[in-house]
Coordinates of N, CA and C and ligand atoms in Angstrom, one line a residue:
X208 N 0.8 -1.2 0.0 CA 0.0 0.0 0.0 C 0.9 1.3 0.0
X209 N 0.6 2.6 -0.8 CA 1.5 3.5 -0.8 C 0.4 4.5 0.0
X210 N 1.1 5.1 0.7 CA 1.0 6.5 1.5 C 1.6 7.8 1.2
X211 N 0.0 8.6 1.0 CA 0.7 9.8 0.4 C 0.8 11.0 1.8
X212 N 1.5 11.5 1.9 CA 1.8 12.5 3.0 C 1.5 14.0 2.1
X213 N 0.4 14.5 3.2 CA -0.5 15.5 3.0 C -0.7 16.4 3.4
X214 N -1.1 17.9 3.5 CA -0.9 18.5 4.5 C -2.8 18.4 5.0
X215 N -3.5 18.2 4.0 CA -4.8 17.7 4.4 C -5.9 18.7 3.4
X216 N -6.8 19.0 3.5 CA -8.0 20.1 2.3 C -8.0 21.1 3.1
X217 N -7.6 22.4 2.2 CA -7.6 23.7 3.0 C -8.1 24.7 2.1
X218 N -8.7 25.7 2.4 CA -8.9 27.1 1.7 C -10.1 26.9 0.2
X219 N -10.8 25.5 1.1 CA -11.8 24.8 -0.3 C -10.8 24.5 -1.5
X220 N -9.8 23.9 -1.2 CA -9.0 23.2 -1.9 C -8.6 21.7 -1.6
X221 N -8.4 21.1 -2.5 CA -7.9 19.3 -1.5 C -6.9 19.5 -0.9
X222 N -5.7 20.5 -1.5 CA -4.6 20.8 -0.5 C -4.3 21.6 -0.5
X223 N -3.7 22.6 0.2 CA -3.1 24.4 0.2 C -1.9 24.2 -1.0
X224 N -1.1 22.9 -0.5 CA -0.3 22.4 -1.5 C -0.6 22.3 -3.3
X225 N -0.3 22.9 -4.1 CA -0.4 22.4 -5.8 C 0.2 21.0 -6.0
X226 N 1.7 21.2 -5.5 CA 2.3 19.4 -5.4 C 1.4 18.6 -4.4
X227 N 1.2 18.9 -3.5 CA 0.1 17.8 -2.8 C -0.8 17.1 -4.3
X228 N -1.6 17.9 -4.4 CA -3.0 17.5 -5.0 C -2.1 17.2 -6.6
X229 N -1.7 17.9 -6.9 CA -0.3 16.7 -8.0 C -0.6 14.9 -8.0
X230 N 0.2 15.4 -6.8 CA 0.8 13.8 -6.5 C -0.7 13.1 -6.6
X231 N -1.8 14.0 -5.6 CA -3.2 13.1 -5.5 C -3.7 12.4 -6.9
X232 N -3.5 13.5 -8.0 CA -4.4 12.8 -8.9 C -3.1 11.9 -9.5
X233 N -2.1 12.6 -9.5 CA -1.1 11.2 -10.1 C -1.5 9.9 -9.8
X234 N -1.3 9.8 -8.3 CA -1.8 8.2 -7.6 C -3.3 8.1 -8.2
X235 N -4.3 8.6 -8.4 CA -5.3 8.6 -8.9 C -5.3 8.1 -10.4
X236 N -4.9 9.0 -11.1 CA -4.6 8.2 -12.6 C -3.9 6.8 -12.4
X237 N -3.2 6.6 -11.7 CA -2.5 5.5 -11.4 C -3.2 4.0 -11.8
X238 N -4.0 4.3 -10.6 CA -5.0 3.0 -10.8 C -4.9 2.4 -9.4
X239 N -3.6 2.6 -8.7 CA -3.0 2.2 -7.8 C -3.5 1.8 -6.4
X240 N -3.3 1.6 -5.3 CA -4.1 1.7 -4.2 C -3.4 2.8 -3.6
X241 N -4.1 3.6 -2.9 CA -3.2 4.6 -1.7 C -4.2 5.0 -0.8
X242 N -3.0 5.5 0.3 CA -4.2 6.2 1.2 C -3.6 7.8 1.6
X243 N -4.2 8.5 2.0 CA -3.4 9.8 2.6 C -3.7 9.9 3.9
X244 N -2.8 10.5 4.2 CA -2.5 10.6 5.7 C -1.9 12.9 6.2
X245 N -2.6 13.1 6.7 CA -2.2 14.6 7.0 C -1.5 14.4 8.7
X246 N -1.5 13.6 8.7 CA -0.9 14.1 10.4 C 0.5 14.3 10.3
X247 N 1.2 13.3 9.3 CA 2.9 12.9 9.2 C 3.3 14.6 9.6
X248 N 3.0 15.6 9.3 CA 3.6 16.9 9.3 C 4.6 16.8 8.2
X249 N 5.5 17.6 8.6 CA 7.0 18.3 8.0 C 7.6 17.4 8.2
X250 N 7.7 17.4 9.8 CA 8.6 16.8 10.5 C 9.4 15.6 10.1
X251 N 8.9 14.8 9.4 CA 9.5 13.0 8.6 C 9.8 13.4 7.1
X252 N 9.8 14.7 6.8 CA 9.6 14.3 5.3 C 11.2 15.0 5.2
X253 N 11.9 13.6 3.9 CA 13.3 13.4 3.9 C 13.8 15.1 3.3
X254 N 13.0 15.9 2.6 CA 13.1 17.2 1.7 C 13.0 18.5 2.6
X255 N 11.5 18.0 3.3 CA 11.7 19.0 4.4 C 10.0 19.8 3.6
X256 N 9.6 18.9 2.8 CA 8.3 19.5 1.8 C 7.4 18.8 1.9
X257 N 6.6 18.9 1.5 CA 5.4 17.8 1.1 C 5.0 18.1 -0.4
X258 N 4.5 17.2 -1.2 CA 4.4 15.3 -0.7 C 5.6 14.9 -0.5
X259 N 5.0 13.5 -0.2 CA 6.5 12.5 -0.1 C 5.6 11.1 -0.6
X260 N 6.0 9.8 -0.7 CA 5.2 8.7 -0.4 C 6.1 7.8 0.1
X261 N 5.0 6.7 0.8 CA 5.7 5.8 1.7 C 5.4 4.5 0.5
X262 N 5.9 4.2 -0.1 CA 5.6 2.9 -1.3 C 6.1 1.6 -0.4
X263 N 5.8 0.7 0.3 CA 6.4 -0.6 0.9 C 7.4 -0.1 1.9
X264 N 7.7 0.8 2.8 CA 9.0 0.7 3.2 C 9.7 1.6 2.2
X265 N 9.6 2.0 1.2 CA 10.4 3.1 0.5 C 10.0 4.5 0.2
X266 N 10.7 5.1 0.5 CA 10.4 6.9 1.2 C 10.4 7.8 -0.4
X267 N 9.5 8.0 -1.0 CA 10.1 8.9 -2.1 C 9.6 10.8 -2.2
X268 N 10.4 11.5 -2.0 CA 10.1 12.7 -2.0 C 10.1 13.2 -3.0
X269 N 8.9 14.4 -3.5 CA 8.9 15.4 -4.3 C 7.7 15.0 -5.3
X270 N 7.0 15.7 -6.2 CA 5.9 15.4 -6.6 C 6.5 14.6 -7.7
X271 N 7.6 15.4 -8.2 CA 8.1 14.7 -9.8 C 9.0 13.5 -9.7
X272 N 9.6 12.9 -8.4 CA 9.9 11.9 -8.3 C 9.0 10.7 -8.0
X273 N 7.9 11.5 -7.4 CA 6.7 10.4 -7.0 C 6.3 9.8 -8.6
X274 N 6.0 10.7 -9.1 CA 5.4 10.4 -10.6 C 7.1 9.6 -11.0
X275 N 8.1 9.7 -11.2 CA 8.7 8.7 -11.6 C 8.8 7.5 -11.1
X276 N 9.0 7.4 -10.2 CA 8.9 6.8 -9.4 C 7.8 5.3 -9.9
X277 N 6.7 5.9 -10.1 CA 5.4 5.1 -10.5 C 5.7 4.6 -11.5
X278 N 5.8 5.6 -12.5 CA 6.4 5.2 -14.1 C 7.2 4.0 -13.8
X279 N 8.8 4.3 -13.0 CA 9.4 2.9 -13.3 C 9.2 1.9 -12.4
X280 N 8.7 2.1 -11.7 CA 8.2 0.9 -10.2 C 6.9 0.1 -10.8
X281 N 6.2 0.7 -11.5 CA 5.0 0.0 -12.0 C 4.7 -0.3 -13.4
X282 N 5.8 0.8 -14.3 CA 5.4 0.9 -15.6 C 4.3 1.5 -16.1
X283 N 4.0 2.6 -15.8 CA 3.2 3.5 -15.7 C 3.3 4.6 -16.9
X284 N 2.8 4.9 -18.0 CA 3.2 6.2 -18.8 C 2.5 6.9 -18.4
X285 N 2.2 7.8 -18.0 CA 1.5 8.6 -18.0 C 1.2 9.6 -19.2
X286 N 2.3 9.7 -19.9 CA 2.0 10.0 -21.2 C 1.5 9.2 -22.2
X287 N 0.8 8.1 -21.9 CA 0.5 7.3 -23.2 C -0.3 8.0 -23.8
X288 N -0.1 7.5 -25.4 CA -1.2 8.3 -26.3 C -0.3 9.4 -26.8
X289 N 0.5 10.2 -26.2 CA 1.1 11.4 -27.0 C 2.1 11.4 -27.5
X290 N 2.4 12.3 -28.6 CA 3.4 11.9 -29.6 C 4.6 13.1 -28.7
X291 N 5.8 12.7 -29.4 CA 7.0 13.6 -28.8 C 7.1 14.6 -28.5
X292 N 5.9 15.6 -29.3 CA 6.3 16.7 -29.2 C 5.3 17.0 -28.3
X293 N 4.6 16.4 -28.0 CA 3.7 16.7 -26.9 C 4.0 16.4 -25.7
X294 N 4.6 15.1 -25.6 CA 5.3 15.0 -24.4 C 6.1 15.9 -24.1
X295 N 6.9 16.6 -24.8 CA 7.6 17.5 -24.7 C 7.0 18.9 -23.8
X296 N 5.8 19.2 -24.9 CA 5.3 20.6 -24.3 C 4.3 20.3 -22.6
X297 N 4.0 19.1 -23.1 CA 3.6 19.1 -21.6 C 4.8 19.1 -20.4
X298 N 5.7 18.2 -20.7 CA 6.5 18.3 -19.8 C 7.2 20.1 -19.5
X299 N 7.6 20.6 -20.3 CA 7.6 22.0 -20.4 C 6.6 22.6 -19.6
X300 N 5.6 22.5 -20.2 CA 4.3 23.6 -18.8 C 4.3 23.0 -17.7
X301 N 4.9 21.8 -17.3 CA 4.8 21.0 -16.1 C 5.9 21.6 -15.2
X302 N 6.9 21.8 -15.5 CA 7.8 22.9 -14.9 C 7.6 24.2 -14.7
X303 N 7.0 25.2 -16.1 CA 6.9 26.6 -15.8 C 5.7 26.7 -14.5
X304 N 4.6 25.8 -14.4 CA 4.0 26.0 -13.2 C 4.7 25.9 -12.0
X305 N 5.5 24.8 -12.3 CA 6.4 24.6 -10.7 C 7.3 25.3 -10.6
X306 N 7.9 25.7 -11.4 CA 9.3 26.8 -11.4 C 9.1 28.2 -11.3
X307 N 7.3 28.3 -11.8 CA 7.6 29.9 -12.0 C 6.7 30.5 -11.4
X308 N 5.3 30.0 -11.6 CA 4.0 30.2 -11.3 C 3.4 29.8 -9.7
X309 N 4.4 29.2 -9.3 CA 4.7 28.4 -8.2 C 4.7 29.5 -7.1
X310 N 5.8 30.5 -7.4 CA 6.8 31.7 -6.7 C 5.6 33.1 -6.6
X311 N 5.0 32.9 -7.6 CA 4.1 34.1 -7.9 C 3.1 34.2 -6.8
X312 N 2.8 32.4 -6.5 CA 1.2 32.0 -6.0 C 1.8 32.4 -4.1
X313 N 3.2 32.1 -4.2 CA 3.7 32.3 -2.7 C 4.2 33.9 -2.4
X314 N 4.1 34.5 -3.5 CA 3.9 36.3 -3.2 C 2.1 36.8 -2.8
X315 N 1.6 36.0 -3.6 CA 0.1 36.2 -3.2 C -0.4 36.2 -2.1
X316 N -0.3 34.4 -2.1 CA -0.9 34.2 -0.2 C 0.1 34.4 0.8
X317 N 1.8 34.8 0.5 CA 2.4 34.4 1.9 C 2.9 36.6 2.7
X318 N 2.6 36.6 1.1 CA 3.2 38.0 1.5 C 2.3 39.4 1.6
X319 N 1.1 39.0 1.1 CA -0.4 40.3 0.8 C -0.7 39.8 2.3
X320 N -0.9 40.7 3.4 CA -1.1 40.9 4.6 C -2.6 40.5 5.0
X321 N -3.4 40.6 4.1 CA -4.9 40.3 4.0 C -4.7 38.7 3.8
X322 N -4.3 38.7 2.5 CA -4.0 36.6 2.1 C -3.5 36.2 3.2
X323 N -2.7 36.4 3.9 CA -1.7 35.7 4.3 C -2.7 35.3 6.3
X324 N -3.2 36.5 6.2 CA -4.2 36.3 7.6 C -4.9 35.7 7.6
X325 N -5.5 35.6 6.5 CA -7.1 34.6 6.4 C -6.7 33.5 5.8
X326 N -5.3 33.0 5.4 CA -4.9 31.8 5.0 C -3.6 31.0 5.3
X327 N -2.5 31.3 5.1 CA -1.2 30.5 6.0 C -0.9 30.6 7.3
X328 N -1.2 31.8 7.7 CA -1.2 32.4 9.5 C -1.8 31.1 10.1
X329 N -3.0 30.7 9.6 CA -4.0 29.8 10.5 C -3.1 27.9 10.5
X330 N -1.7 28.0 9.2 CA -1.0 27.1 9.8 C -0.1 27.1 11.2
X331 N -0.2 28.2 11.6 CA 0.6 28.3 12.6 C -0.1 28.3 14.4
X332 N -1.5 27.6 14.0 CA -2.2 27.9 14.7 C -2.3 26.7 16.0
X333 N -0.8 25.9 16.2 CA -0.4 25.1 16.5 C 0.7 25.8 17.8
X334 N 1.3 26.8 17.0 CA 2.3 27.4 18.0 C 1.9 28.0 19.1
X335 N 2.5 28.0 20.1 CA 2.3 28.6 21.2 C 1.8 30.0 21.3
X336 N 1.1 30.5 21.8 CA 0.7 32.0 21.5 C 1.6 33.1 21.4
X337 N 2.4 33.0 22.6 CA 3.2 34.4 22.8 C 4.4 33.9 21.8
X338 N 4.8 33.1 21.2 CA 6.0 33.5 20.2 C 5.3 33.0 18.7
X339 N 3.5 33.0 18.5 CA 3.4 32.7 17.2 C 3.8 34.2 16.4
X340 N 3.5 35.8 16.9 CA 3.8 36.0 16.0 C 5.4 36.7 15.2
X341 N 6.4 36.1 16.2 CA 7.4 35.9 16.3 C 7.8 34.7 14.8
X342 N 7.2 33.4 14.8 CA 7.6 32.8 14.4 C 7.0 32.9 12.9
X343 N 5.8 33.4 12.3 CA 5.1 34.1 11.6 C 6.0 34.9 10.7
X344 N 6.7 35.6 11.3 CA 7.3 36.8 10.7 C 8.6 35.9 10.4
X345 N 9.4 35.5 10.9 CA 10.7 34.3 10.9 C 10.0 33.5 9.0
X346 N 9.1 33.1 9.4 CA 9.0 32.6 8.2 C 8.8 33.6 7.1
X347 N 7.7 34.4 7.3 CA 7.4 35.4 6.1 C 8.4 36.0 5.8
X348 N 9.7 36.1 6.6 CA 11.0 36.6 6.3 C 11.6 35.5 5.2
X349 N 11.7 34.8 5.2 CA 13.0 33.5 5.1 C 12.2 33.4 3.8
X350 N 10.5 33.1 3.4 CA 10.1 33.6 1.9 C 10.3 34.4 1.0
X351 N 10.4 35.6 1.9 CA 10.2 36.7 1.0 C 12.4 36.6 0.6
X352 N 13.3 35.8 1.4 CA 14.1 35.8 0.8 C 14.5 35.0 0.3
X353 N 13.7 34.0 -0.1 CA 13.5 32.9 -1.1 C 13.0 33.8 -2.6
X354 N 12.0 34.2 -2.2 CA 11.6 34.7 -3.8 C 12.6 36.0 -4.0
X355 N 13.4 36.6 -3.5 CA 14.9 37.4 -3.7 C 15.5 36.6 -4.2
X356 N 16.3 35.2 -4.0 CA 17.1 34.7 -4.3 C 16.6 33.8 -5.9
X357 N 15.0 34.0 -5.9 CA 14.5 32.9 -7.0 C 15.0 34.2 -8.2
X358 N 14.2 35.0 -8.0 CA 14.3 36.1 -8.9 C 13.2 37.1 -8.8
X359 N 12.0 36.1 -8.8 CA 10.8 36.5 -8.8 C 10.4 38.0 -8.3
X360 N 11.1 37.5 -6.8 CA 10.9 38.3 -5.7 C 11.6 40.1 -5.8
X361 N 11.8 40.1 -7.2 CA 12.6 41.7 -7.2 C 11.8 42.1 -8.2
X362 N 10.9 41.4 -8.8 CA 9.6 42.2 -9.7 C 8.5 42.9 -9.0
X363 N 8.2 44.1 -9.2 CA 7.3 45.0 -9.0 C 5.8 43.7 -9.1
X364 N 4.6 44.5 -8.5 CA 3.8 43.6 -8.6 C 3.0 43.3 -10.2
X365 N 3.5 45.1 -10.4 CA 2.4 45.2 -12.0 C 3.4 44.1 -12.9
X366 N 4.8 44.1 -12.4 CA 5.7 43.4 -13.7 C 5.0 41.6 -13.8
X367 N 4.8 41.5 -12.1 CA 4.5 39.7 -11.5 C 3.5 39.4 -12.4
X368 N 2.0 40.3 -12.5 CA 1.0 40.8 -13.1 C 1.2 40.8 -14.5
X369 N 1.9 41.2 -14.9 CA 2.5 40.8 -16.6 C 3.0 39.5 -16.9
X370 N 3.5 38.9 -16.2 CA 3.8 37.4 -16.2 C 2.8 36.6 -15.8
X371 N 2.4 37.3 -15.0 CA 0.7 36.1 -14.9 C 0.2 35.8 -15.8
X372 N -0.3 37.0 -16.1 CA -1.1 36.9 -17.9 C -0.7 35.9 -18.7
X373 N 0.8 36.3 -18.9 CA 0.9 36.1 -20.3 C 1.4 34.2 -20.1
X374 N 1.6 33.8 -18.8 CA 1.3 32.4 -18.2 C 0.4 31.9 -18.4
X375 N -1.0 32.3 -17.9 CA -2.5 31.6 -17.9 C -3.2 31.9 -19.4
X376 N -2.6 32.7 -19.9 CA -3.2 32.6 -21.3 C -2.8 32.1 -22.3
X377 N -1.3 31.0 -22.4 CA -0.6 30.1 -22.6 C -1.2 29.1 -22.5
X378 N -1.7 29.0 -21.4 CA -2.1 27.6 -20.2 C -3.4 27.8 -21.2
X379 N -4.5 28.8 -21.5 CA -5.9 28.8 -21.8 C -5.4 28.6 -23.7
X380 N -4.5 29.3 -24.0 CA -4.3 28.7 -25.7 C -3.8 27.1 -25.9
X381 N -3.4 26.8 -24.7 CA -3.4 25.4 -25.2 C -4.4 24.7 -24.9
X382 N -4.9 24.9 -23.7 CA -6.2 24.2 -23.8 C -7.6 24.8 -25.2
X383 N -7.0 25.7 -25.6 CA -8.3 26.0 -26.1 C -8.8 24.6 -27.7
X384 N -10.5 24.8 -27.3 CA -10.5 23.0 -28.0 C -10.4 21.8 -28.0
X385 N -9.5 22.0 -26.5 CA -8.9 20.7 -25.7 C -9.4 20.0 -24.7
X386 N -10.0 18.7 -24.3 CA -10.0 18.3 -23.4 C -9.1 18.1 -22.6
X387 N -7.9 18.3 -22.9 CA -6.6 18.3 -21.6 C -5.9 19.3 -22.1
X388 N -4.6 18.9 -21.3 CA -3.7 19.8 -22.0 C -2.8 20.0 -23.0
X389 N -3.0 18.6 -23.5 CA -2.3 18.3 -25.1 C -3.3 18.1 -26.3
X390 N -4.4 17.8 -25.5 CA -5.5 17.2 -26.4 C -6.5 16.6 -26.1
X391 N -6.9 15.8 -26.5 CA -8.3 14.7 -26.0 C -7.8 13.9 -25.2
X392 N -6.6 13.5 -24.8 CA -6.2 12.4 -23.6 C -5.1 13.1 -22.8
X393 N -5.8 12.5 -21.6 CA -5.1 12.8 -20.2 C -3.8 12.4 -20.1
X394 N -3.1 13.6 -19.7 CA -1.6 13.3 -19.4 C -0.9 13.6 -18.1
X395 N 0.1 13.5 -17.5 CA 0.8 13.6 -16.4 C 1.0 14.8 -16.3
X396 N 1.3 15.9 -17.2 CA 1.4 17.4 -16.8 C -0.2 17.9 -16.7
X397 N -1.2 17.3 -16.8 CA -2.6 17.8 -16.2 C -2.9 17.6 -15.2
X398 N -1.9 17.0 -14.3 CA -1.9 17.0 -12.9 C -1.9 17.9 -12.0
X399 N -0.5 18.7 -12.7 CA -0.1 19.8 -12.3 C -0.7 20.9 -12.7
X400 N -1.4 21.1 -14.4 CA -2.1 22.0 -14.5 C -3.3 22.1 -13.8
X401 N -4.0 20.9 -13.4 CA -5.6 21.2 -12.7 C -4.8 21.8 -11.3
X402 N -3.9 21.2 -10.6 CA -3.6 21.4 -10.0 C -3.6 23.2 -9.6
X403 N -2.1 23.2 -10.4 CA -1.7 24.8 -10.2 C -3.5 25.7 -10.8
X404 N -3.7 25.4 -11.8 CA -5.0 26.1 -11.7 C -6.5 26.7 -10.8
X405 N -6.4 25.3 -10.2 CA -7.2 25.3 -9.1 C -6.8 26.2 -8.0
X406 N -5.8 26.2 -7.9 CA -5.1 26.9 -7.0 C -5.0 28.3 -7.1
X407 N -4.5 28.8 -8.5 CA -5.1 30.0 -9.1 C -6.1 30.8 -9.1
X408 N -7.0 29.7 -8.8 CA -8.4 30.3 -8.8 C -9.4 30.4 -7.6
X409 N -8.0 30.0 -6.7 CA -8.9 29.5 -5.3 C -9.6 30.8 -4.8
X410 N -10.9 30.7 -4.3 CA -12.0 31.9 -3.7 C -11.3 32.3 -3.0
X411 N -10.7 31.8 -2.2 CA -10.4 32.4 -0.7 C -9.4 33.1 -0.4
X412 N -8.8 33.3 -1.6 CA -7.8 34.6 -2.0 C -8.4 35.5 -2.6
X413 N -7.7 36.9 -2.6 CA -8.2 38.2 -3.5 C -6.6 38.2 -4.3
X414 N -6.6 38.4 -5.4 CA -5.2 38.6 -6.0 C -5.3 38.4 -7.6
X415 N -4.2 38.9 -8.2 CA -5.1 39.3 -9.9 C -4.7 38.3 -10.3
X416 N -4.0 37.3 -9.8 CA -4.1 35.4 -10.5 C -5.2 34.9 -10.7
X417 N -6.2 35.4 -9.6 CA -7.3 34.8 -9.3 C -8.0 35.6 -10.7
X418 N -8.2 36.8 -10.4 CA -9.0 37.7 -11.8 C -8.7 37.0 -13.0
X419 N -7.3 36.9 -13.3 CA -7.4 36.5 -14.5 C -7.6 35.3 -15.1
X420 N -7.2 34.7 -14.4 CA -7.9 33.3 -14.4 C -9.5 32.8 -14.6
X421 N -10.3 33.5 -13.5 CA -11.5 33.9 -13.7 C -12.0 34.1 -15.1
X422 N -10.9 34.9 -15.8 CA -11.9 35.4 -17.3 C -11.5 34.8 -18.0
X423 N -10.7 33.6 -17.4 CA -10.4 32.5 -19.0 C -11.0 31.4 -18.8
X424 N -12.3 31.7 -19.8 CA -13.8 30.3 -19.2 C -12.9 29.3 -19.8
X425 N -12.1 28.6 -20.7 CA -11.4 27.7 -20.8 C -10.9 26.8 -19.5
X426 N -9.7 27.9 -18.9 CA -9.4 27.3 -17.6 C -10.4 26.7 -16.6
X427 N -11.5 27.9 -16.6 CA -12.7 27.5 -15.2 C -13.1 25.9 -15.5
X428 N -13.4 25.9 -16.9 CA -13.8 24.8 -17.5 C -13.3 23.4 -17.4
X429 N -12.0 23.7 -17.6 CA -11.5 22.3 -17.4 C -10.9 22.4 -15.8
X430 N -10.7 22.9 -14.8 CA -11.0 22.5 -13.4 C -12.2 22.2 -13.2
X431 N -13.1 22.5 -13.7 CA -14.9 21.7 -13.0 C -14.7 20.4 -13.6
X432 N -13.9 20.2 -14.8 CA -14.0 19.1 -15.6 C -13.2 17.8 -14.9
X433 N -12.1 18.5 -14.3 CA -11.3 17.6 -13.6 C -11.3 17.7 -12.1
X434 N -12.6 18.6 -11.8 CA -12.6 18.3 -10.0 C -13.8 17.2 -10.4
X435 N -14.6 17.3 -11.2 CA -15.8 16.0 -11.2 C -15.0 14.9 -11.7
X436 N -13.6 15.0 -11.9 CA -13.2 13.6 -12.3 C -12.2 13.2 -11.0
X437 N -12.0 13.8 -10.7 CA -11.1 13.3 -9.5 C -11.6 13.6 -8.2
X438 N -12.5 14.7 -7.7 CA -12.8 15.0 -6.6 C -14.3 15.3 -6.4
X439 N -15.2 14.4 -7.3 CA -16.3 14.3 -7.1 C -16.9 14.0 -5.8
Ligands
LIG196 N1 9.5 20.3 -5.8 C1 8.6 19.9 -4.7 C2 8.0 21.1 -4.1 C3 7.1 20.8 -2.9 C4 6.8 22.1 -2.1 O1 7.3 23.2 -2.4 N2 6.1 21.9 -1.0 C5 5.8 23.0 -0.1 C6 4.3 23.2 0.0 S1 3.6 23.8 -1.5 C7 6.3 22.6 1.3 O2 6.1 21.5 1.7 N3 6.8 23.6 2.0 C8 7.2 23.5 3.3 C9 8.5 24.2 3.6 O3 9.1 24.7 2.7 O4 8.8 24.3 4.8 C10 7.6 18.9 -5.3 O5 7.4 18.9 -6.5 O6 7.1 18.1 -4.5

């Protein structure tokens, strides 16, 4: 039986996580057996992140090693059905979400003082009172110099805002027509696109990822399309 480590459904989302709910529908497409588990925390995970999976006794961290992982442990394509170049471009937007779009979503909810109250603060809701907002700030520091060191983090908001766009409407030209994100069959980078999109779009933020997202009835479309397929 494999175990997926979770942080659990938050913010009307299956996970606060994009890689969480990744990995969910990966093991989902799979066919596989699994179970999730939110309690494991941080604390055991070999990266220091979530996901991770427990496969038999063997520990695999990260969303994109889980999905390999499957691939060669079970023989699994996840790309079946698509020709090269599609594998290609999927694999391609499978990264710009995680590498780029990823950074953007952690300026939104970790650093907008409104997001960040009515949504990450309440992970800390664990800490002891008199040094939570000691420890609050410790973190929102150590992000904000993470996205310094990504790059991200030295763009004005209107420039972040220019890259949004011209990301999700990428994401909406390729789907446009499409049942997924190469075409008519489901692939392993629509994991991460329902994913990152959902996430995008989550209510429970205010932030112009969310707006613009919103006006691309393509994207709304295929998240209802793939929350009734996975999270019915
Ligand atoms: N490359 C990793 C990224 C995972 C990741 O960034 N997880 C975040 C949540 S979205 C995390 O666990 N952060 C906890 C921390 O950095 O302390 C993957 O694909 O799994």
């Amino acid at each position: 039986m494999i175990t997926l480590a979770t942080f659990g459904p938050a913010f009307g989302l299956p996970d606060p996580s994009p890689f969480v709910t990744k990995a969910d529908v990966l093991l989902q497409m799979s066919g596989l057996p699994y179970e999730k588990q939110s309690a494991r925390g941080l604390g055991k995970a070999p990266k220091g992140k979530l996901p991770y999976i427990v496969d038999d006794g063997q520990t695999v961290a990260d969303s994109t090693f889980i999905r390999l992982h499957l691939e060669k442990k079970y023989g699994i394509d996840f790309d079946r059905g698509l020709t090269p170049a599609q594998r290609g471009a999927a694999w391609a937007v499978d990264k710009m979400l995680e590498d780029h779009l990823y950074w953007i979503t952690i300026r939104w909810r970790w650093l907008d003082d409104a997001n960040f109250a009515k949504g990450p603060a309440t992970f800390f809701a664990g800490v002891p009172a008199p040094i939570r907002p000691v420890i609050k700030g410790v973190v929102r520091r150590s992000l904000r110099k993470t996205l310094h060191l990504h790059g991200i983090g030295r763009h004005s908001d209107d420039e972040l805002n220019e890259l949004t766009v011209r990301l999700l409407q990428s994401v909406s030209g390729m789907l446009e027509g499409n049942e997924y994100l190469t075409g008519q069959t489901i692939c392993g980078a629509d994991a991460t696109t329902y994913a990152f999109m959902l996430s995008a779009l989550c209510p429970h933020f205010d932030n112009p990822m969310r707006s613009k997202a919103e006006s691309l009835p393509n994207i709304v479309a295929y998240c209802e399309r793939m929350t009734k397929k996975f999270y019915a």
